Tab-separated table of C-alpha atoms in Angstrom:
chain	number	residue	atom	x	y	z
A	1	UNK	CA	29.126	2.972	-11.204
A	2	UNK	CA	27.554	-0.412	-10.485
A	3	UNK	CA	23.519	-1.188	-10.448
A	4	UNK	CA	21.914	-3.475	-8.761
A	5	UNK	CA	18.456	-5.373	-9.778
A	6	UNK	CA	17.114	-4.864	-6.264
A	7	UNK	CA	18.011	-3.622	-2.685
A	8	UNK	CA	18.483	-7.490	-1.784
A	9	UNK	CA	21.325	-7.783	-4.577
A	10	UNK	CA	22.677	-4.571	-3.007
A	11	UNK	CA	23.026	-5.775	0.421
A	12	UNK	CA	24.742	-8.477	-0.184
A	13	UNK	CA	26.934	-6.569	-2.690
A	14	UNK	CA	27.865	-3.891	0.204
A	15	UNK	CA	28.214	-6.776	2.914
A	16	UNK	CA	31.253	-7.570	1.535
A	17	UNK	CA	33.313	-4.557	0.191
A	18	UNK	CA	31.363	-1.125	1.418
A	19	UNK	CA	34.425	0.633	2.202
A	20	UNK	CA	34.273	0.525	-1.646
A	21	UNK	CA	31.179	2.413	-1.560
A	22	UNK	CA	31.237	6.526	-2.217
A	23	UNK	CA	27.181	6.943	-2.458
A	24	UNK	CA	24.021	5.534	-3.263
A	25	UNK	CA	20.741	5.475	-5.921
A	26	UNK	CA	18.803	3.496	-4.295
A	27	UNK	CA	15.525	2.574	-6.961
A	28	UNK	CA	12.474	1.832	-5.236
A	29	UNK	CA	9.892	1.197	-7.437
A	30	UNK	CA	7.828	-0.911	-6.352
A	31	UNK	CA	7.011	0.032	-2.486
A	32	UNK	CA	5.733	-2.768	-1.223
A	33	UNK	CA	6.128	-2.818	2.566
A	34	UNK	CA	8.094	-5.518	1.849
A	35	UNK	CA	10.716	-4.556	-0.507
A	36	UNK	CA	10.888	-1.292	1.569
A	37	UNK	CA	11.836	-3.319	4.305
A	38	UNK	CA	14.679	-4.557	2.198
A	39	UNK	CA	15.942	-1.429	1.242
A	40	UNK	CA	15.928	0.323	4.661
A	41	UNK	CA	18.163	-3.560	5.609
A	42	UNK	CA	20.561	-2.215	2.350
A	43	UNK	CA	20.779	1.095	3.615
A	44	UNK	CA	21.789	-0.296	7.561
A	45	UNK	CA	24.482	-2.387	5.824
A	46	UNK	CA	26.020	0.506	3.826
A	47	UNK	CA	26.658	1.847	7.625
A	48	UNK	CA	26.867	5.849	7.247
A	49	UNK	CA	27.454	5.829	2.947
A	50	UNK	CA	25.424	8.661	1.677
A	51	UNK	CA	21.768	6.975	0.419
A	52	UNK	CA	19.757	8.922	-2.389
A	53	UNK	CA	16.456	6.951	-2.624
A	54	UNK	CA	14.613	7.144	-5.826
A	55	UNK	CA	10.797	6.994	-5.279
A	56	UNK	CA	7.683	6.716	-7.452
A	57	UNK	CA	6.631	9.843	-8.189
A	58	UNK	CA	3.346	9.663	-6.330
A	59	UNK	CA	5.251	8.285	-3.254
A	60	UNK	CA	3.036	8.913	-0.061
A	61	UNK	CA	4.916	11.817	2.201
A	62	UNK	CA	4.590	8.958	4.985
A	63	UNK	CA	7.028	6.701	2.969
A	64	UNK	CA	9.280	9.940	2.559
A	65	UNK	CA	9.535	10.411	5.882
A	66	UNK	CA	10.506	6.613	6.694
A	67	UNK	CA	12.954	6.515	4.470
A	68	UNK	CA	14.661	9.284	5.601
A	69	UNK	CA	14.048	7.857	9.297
A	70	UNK	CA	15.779	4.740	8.099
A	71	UNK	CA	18.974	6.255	7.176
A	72	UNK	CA	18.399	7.755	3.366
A	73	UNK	CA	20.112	11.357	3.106
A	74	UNK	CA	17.987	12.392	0.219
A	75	UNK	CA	14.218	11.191	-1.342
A	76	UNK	CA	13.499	12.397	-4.955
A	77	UNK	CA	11.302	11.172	-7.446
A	78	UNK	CA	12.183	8.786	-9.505
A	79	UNK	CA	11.974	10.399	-12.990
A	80	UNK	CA	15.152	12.944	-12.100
A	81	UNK	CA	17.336	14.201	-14.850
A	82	UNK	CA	20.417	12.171	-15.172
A	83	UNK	CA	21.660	16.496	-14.504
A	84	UNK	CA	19.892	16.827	-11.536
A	85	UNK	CA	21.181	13.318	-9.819
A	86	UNK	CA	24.875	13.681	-10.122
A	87	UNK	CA	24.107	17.436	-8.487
A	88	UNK	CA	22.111	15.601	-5.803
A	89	UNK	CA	25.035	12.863	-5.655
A	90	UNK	CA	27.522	15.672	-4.954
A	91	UNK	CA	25.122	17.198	-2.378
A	92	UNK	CA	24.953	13.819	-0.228
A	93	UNK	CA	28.464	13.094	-0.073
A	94	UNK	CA	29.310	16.748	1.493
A	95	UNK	CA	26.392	15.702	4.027
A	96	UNK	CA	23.193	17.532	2.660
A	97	UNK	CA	20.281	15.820	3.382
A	98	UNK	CA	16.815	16.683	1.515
A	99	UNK	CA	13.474	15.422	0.025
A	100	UNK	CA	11.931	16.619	-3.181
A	101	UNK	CA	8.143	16.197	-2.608
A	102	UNK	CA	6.096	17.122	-5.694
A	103	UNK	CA	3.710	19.750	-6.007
A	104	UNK	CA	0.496	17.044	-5.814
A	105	UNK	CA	1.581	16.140	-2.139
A	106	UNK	CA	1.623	19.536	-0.976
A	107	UNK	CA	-1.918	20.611	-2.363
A	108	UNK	CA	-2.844	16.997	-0.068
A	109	UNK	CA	-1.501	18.146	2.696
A	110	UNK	CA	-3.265	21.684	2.406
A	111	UNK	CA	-6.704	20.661	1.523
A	112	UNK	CA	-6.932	18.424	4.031
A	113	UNK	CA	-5.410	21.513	6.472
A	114	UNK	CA	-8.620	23.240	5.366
A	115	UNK	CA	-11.306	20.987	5.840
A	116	UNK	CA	-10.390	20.847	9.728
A	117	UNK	CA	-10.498	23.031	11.970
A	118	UNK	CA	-7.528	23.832	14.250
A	119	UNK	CA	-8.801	21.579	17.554
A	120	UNK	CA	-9.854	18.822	15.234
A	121	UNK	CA	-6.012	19.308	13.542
A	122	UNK	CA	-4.644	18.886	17.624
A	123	UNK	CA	-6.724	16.050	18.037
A	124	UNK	CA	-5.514	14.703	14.894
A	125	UNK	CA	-1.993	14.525	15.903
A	126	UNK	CA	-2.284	13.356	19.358
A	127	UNK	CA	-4.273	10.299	17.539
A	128	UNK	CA	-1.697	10.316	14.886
A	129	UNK	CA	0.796	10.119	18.421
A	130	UNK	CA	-1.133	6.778	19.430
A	131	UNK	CA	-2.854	8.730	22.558
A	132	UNK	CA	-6.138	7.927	23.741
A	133	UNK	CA	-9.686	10.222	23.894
A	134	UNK	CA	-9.007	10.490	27.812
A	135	UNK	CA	-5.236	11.222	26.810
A	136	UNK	CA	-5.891	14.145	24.557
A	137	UNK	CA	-8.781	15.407	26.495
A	138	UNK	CA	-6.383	16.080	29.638
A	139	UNK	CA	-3.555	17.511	27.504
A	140	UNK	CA	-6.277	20.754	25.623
A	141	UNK	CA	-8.429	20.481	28.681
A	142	UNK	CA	-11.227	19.530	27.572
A	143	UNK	CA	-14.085	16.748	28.000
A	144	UNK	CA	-13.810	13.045	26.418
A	145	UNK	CA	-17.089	13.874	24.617
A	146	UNK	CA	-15.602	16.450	22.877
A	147	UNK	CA	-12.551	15.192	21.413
A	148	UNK	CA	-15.103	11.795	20.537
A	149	UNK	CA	-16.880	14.351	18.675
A	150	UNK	CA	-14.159	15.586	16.698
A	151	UNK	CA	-12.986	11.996	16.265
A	152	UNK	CA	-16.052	11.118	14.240
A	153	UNK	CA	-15.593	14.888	12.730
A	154	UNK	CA	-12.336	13.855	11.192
A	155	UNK	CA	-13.080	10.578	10.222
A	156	UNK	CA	-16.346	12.013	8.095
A	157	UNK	CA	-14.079	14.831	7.077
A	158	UNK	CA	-11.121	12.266	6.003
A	159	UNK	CA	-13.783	10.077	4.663
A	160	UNK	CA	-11.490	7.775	6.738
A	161	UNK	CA	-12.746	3.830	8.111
A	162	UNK	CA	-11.643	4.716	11.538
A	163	UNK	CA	-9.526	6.840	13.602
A	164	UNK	CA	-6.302	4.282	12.405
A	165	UNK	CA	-7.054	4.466	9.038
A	166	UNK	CA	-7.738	8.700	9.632
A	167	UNK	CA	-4.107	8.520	11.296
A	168	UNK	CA	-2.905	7.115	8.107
A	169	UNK	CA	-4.255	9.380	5.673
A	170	UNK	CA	-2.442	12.095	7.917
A	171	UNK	CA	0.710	10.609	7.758
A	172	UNK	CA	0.785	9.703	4.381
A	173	UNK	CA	-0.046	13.210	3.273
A	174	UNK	CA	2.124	15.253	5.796
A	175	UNK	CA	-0.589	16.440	7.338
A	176	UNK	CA	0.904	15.298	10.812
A	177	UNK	CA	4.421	14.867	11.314
């Protein structure tokens, strides 16, 4: 087994010899959207080799979700028993793909659930979708004023900047797909 100080060092380590390559940890601790950039390049270059990224623990469900996206076959937190990884090794190179998501992200996800109601969790997603107020008023039938109300429901509710940064806070905590 071979580490590498960083996704960069990877790449060009696979670049030349991945048929060499059986599966791998990829460490991401720092998740900058710049050195997650350069591990979703690693993981292109290792063309179809099994990918187990290891993620801060408090990883949003939004970066999760892009990773696996981006080619990774598994997500887990970082802090994994030494046990536990060469079980989830053996799981990714007979093609399992999964995502531990801690406890925290889940109890997120669900208190956000509650504080809106069903229409305002619709609207949510078609904003979350990139569609307009006219957009998701035509596709629940009903008038632009009302989904703007719910809009500025969900931001207030989200405690969210704007409808983008409301979007975010959805995707980040699973809230949306």
């Amino acid at each position: 087994m071979e580490c590498f100080p960083d996704s960069g060092v990877l790449a060009k380590k696979v670049a030349g010899d991945a048929h060499d390559v059986g599966a791998v940890f990829l460490h991401l601790h720092d998740i900058s959207d710049e050195n997650v950039q350069a591990a979703f390049d690693a993981v292109a270059l290792l063309d179809g080799t099994p990918v187990c990224m290891l993620l801060p623990r408090d990883a949003p469900l939004g970066l999760i979700r892009r990773c696996h996206a981006n080619g990774a076959r598994a997500t887990v937190a970082e802090d994994v028993t030494p046990e536990v990884a060469l079980d989830m090794l053996s799981l990714i190179q007979r093609g399992v793909a999964f995502a531990m998501i801690n406890e925290r992200m889940q109890k997120a996800a669900r208190a956000i659930r509650a504080r809106l109601s069903e229409r305002e969790l619709q609207v949510l997603e078609g904003i979350c979708d990139g569609l307009q107020n006219k957009e998701i008023a035509h596709n629940f039938d009903i008038k632009e004023v009302t989904v703007k109300m719910h809009v500025r429901a969900i931001i207030r509710k989200l405690d969210a900047k704007n409808r983008t940064h409301a979007a975010m806070i959805a995707r980040d905590t699973g809230v949306v797909g």
